[in-house]
PDB file of C-alpha atoms in Angstrom:
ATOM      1  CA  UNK A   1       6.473  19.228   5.906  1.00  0.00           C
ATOM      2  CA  UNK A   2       5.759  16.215   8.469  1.00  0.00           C
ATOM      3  CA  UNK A   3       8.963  14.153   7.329  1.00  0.00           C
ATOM      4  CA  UNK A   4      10.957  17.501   7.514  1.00  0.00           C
ATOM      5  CA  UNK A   5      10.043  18.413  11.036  1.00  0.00           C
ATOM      6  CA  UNK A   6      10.079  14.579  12.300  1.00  0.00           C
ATOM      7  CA  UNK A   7      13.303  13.360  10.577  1.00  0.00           C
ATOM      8  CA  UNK A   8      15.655  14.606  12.973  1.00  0.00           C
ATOM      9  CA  UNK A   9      13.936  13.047  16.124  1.00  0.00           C
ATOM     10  CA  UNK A  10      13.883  10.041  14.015  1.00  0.00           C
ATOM     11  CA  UNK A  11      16.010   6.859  13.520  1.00  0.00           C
ATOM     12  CA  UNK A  12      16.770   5.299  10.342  1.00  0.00           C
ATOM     13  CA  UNK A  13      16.275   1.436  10.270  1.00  0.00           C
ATOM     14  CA  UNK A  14      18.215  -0.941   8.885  1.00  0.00           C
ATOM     15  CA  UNK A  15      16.053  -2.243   6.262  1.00  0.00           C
ATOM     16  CA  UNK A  16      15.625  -5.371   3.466  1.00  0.00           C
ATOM     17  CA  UNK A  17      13.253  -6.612   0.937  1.00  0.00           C
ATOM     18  CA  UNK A  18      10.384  -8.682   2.648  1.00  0.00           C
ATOM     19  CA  UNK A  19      11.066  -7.023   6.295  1.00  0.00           C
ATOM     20  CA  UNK A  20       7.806  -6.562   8.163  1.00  0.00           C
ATOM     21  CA  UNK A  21       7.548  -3.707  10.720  1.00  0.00           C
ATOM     22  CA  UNK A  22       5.179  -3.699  14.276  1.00  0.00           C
ATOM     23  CA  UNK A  23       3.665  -0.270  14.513  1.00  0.00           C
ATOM     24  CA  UNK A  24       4.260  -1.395  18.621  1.00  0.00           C
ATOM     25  CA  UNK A  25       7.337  -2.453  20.965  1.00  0.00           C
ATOM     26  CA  UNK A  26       7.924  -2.344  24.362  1.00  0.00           C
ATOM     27  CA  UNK A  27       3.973  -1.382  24.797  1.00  0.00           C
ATOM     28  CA  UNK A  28       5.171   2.083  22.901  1.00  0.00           C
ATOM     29  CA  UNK A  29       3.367   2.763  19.499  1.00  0.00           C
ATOM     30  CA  UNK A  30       5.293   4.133  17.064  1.00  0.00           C
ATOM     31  CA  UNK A  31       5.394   5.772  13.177  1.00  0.00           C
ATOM     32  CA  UNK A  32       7.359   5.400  10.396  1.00  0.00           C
ATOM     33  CA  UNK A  33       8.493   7.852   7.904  1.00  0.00           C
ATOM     34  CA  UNK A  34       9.175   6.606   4.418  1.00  0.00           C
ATOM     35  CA  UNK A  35      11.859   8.408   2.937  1.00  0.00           C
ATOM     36  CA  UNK A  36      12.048   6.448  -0.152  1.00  0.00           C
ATOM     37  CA  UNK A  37      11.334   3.011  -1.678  1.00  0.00           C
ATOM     38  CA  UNK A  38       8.107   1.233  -1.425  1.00  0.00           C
ATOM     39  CA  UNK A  39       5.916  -0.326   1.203  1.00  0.00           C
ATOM     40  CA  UNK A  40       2.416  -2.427   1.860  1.00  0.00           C
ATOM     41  CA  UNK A  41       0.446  -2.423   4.642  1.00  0.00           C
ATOM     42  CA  UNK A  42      -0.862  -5.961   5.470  1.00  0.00           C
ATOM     43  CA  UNK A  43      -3.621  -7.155   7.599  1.00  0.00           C
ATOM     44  CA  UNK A  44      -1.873  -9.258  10.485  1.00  0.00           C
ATOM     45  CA  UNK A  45      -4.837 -11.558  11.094  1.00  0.00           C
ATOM     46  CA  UNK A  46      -4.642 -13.159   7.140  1.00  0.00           C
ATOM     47  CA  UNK A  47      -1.683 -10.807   5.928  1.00  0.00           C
ATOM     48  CA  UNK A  48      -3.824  -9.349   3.121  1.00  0.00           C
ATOM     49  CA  UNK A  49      -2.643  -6.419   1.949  1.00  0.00           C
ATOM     50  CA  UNK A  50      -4.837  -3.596   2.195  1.00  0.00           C
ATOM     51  CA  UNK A  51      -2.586  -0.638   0.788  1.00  0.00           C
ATOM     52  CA  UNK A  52       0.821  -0.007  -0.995  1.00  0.00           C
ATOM     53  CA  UNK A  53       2.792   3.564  -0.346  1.00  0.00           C
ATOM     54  CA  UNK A  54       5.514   5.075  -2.408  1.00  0.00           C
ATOM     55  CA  UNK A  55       7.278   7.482  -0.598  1.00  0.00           C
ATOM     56  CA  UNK A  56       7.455   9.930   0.810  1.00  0.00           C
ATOM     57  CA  UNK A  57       4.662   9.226   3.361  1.00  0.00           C
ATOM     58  CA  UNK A  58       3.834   9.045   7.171  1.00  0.00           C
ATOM     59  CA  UNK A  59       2.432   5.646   8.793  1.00  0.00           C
ATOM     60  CA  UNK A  60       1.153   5.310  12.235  1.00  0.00           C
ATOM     61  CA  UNK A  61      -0.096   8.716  12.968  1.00  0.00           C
ATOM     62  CA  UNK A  62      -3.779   8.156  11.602  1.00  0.00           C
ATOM     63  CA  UNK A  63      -4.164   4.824  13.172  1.00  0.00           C
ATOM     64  CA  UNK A  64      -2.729   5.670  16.657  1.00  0.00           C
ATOM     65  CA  UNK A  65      -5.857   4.787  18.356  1.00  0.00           C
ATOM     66  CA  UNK A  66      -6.325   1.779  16.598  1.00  0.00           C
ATOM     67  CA  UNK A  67      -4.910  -1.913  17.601  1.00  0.00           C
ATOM     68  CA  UNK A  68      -1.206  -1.561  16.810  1.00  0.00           C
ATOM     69  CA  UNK A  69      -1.502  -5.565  16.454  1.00  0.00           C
ATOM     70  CA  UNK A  70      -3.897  -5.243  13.521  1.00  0.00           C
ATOM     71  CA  UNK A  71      -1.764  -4.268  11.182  1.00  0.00           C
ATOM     72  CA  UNK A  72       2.110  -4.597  10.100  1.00  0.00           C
ATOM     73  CA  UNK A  73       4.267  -2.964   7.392  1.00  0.00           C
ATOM     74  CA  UNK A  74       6.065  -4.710   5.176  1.00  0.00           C
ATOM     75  CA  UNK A  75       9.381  -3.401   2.674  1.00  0.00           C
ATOM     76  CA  UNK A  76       8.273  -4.121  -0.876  1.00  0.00           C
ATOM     77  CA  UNK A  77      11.537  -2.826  -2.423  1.00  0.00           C
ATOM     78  CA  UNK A  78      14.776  -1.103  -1.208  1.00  0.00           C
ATOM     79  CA  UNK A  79      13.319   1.206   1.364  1.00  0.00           C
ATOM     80  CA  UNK A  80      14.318   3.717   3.566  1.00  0.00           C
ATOM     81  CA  UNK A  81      12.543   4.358   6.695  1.00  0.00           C
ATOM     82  CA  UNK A  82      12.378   5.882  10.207  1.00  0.00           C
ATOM     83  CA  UNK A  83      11.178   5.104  13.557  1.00  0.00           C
ATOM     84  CA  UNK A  84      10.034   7.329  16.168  1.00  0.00           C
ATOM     85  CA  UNK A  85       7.340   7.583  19.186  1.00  0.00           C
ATOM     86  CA  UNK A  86       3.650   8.387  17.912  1.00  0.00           C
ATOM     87  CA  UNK A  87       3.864  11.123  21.148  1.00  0.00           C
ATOM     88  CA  UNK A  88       7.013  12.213  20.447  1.00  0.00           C
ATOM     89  CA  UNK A  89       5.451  12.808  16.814  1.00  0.00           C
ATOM     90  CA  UNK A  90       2.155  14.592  18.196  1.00  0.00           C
ATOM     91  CA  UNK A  91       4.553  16.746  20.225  1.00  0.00           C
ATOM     92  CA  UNK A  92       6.731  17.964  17.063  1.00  0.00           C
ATOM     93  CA  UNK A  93       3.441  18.218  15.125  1.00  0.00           C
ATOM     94  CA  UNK A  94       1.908  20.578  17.793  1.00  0.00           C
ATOM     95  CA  UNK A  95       4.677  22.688  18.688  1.00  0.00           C
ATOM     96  CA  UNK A  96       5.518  23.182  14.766  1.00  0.00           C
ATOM     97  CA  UNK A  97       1.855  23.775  14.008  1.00  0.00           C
ATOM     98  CA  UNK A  98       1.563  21.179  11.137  1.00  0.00           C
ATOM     99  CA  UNK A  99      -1.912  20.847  11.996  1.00  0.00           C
ATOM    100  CA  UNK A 100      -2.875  21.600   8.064  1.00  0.00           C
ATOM    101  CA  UNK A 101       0.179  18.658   7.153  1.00  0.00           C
ATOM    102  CA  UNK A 102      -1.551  16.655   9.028  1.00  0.00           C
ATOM    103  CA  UNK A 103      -5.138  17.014   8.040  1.00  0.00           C
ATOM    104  CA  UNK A 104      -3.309  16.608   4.330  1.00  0.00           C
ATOM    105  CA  UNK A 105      -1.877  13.220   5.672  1.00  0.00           C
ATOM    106  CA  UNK A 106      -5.241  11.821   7.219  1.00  0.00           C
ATOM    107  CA  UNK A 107      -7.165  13.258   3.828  1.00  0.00           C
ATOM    108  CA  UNK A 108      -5.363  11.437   1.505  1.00  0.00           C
ATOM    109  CA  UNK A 109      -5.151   8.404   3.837  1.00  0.00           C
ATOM    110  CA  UNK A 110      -8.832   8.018   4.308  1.00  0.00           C
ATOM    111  CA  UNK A 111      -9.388   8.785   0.978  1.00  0.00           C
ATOM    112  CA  UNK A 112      -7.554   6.056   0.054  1.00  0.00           C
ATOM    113  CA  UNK A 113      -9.010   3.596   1.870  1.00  0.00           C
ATOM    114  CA  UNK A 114     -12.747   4.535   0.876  1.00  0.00           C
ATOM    115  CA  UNK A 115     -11.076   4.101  -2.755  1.00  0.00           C
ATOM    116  CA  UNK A 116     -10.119   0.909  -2.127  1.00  0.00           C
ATOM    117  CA  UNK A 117     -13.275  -0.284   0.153  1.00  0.00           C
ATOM    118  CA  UNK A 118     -15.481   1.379  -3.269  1.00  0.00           C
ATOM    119  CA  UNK A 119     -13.540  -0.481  -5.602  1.00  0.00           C
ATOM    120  CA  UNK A 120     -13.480  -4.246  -4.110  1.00  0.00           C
ATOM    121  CA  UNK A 121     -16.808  -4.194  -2.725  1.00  0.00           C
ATOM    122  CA  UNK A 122     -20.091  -5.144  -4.254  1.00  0.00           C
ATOM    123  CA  UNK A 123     -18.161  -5.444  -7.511  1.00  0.00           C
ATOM    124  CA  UNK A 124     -17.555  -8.211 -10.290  1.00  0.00           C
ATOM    125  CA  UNK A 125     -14.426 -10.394 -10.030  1.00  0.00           C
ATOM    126  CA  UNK A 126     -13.552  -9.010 -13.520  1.00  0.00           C
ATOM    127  CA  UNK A 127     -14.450  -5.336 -11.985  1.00  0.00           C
ATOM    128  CA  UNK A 128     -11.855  -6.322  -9.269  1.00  0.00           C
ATOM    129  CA  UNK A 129      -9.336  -7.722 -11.285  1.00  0.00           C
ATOM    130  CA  UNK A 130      -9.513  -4.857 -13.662  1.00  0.00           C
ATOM    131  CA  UNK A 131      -8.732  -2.374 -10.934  1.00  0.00           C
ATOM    132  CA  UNK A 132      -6.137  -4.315  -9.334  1.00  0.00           C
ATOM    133  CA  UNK A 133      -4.706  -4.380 -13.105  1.00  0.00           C
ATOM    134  CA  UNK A 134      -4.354  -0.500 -12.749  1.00  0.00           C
ATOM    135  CA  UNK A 135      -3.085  -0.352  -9.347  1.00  0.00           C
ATOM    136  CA  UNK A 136      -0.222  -2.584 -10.271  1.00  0.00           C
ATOM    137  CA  UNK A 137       0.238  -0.644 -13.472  1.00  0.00           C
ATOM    138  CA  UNK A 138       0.823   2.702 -11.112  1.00  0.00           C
ATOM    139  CA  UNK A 139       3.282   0.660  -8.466  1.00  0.00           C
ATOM    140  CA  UNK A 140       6.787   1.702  -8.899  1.00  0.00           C
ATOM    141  CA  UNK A 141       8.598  -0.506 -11.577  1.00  0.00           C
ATOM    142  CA  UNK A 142      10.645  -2.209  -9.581  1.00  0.00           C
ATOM    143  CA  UNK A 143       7.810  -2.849  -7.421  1.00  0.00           C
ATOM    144  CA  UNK A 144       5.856  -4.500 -10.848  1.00  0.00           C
ATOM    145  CA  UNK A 145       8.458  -6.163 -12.281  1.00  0.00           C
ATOM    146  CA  UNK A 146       9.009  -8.388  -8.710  1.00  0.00           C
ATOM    147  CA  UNK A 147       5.670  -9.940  -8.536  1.00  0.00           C
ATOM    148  CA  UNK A 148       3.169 -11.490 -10.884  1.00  0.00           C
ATOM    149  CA  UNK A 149      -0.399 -10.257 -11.765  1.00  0.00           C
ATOM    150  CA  UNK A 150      -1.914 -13.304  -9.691  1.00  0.00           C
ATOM    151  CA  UNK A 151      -0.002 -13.339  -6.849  1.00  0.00           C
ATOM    152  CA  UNK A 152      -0.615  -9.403  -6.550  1.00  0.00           C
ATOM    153  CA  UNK A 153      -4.295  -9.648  -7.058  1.00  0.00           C
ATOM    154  CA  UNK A 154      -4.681 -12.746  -4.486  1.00  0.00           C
ATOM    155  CA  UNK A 155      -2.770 -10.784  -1.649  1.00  0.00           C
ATOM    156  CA  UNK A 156      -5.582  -7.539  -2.276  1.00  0.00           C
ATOM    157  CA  UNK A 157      -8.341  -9.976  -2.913  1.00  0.00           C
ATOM    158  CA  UNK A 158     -10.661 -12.867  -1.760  1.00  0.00           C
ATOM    159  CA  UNK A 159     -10.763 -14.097  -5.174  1.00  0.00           C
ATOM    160  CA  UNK A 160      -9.612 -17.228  -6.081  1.00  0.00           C
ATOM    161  CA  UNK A 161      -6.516 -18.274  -8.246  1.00  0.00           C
ATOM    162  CA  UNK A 162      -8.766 -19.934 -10.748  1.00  0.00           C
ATOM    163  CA  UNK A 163     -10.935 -17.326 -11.371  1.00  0.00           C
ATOM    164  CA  UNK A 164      -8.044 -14.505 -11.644  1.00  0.00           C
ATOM    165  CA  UNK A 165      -6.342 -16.900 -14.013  1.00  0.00           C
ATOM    166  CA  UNK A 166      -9.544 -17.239 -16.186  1.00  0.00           C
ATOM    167  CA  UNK A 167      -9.964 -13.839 -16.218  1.00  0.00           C
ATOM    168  CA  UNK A 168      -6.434 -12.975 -16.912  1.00  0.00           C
ATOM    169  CA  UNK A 169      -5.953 -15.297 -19.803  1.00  0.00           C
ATOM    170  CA  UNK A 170      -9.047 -13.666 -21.640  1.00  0.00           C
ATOM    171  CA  UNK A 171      -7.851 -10.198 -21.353  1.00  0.00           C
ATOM    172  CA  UNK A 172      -4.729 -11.581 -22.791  1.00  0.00           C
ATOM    173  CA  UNK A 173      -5.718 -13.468 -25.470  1.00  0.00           C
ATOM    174  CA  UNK A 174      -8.122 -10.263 -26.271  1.00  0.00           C
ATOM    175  CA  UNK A 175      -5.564  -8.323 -25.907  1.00  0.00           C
ATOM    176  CA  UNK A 176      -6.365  -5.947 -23.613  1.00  0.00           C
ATOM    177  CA  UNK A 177      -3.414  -6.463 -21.283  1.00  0.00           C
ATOM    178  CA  UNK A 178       0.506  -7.858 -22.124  1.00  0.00           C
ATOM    179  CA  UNK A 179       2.163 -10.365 -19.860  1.00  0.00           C
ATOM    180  CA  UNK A 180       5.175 -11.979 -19.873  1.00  0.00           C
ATOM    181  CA  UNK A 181       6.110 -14.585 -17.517  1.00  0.00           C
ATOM    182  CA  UNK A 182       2.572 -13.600 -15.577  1.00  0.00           C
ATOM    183  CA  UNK A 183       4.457 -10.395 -15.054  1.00  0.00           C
ATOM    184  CA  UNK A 184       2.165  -6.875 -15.726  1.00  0.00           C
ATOM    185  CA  UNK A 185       3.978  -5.068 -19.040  1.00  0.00           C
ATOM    186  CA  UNK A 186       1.359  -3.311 -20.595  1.00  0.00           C
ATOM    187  CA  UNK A 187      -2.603  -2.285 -20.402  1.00  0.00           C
ATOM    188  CA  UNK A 188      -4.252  -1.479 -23.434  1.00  0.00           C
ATOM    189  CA  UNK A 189      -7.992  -0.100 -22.512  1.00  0.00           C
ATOM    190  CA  UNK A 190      -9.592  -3.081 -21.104  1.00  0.00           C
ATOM    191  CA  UNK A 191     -12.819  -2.894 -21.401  1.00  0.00           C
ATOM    192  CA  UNK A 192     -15.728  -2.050 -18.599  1.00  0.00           C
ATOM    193  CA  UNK A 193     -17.416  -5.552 -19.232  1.00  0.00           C
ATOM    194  CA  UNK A 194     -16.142  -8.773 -20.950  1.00  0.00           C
TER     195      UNK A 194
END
């Protein structure tokens, strides 16, 4: 419902693989609607990522009063998306009365990040690295086949290339996950502790 009624006071970008996008220019804050393709949303001070979307999906409204420096978007795969004013977006939203398409939005959004805060916090490095496993597995294929296990868990992570590696190579050799050319294929019930 929020794409539909913010699409046509929208404007499609001209978008490739790798493109980062400022949720701020010109001292204006704006959102993006992803119409399709894939995204991540990085952390600007170490460019960690802290989220990857699929379309279709709404950034910028639930982090309007936030920094817009703090974070940036960047296009994982071939991606369409739209620009427009976060005010010109609270306007549409408020004459439309999308109130309950937005409370959807920010409900799923914070309920992703307390997912990911639950799941990297306090945890093992295999516990990590077992859950970053199944996040890549649900990623888009184009989005799994374009970037190896390591580098995918070191951009979500504060773990260390050796220890990922250890890890990796005993879930392989167990056979708990398929790799080939450190590229994700397959996960075969890996289990809870190793």
């Amino acid at each position: 419902m929020l794409i539909e009624h913010l699409s046509p006071a929208s404007h499609i970008l001209e978008t490739n693989v790798r493109d980062s996008l400022s949720y701020s220019a010109d001292k204006q804050k704006n959102c993006f609607l992803l119409h399709s393709g894939s995204v991540m949303l990085h952390r600007k001070v170490d460019g960690m990522v802290l989220n990857s979307e699929s379309a279709p999906y709404v950034f910028g409204i639930s982090t309007q009063y936030t920094d817009p420096d703090y974070l940036f978007i960047r296009i994982h795969e071939h991606a369409q998306v739209s620009l427009l004013p976060v005010g010109q977006a609270n306007q549409i939203i408020s004459a439309n009365n999308l109130w309950r398409s937005l409370a959807q939005l920010l409900i799923y959004t914070a309920t992703r990040v307390y997912d990911h805060c639950a799941k990297i916090c306090a945890l093992s490095s295999y516990e990590i690295i077992c859950y970053q496993l199944y996040e890549l597995m649900y990623e888009p294929e184009e989005v799994r086949n374009n970037i190896t296990v390591v580098s995918y868990v070191m951009n979500r992570t504060f773990l260390s290339r050796s220890t990922i590696m250890k890890i990796l190579t005993q879930l392989k050799t167990g056979g708990y996950i398929g790799m080939e050319k450190g590229i994700l294929k397959t996960i075969n019930r890996i289990p809870s502790r190793y």
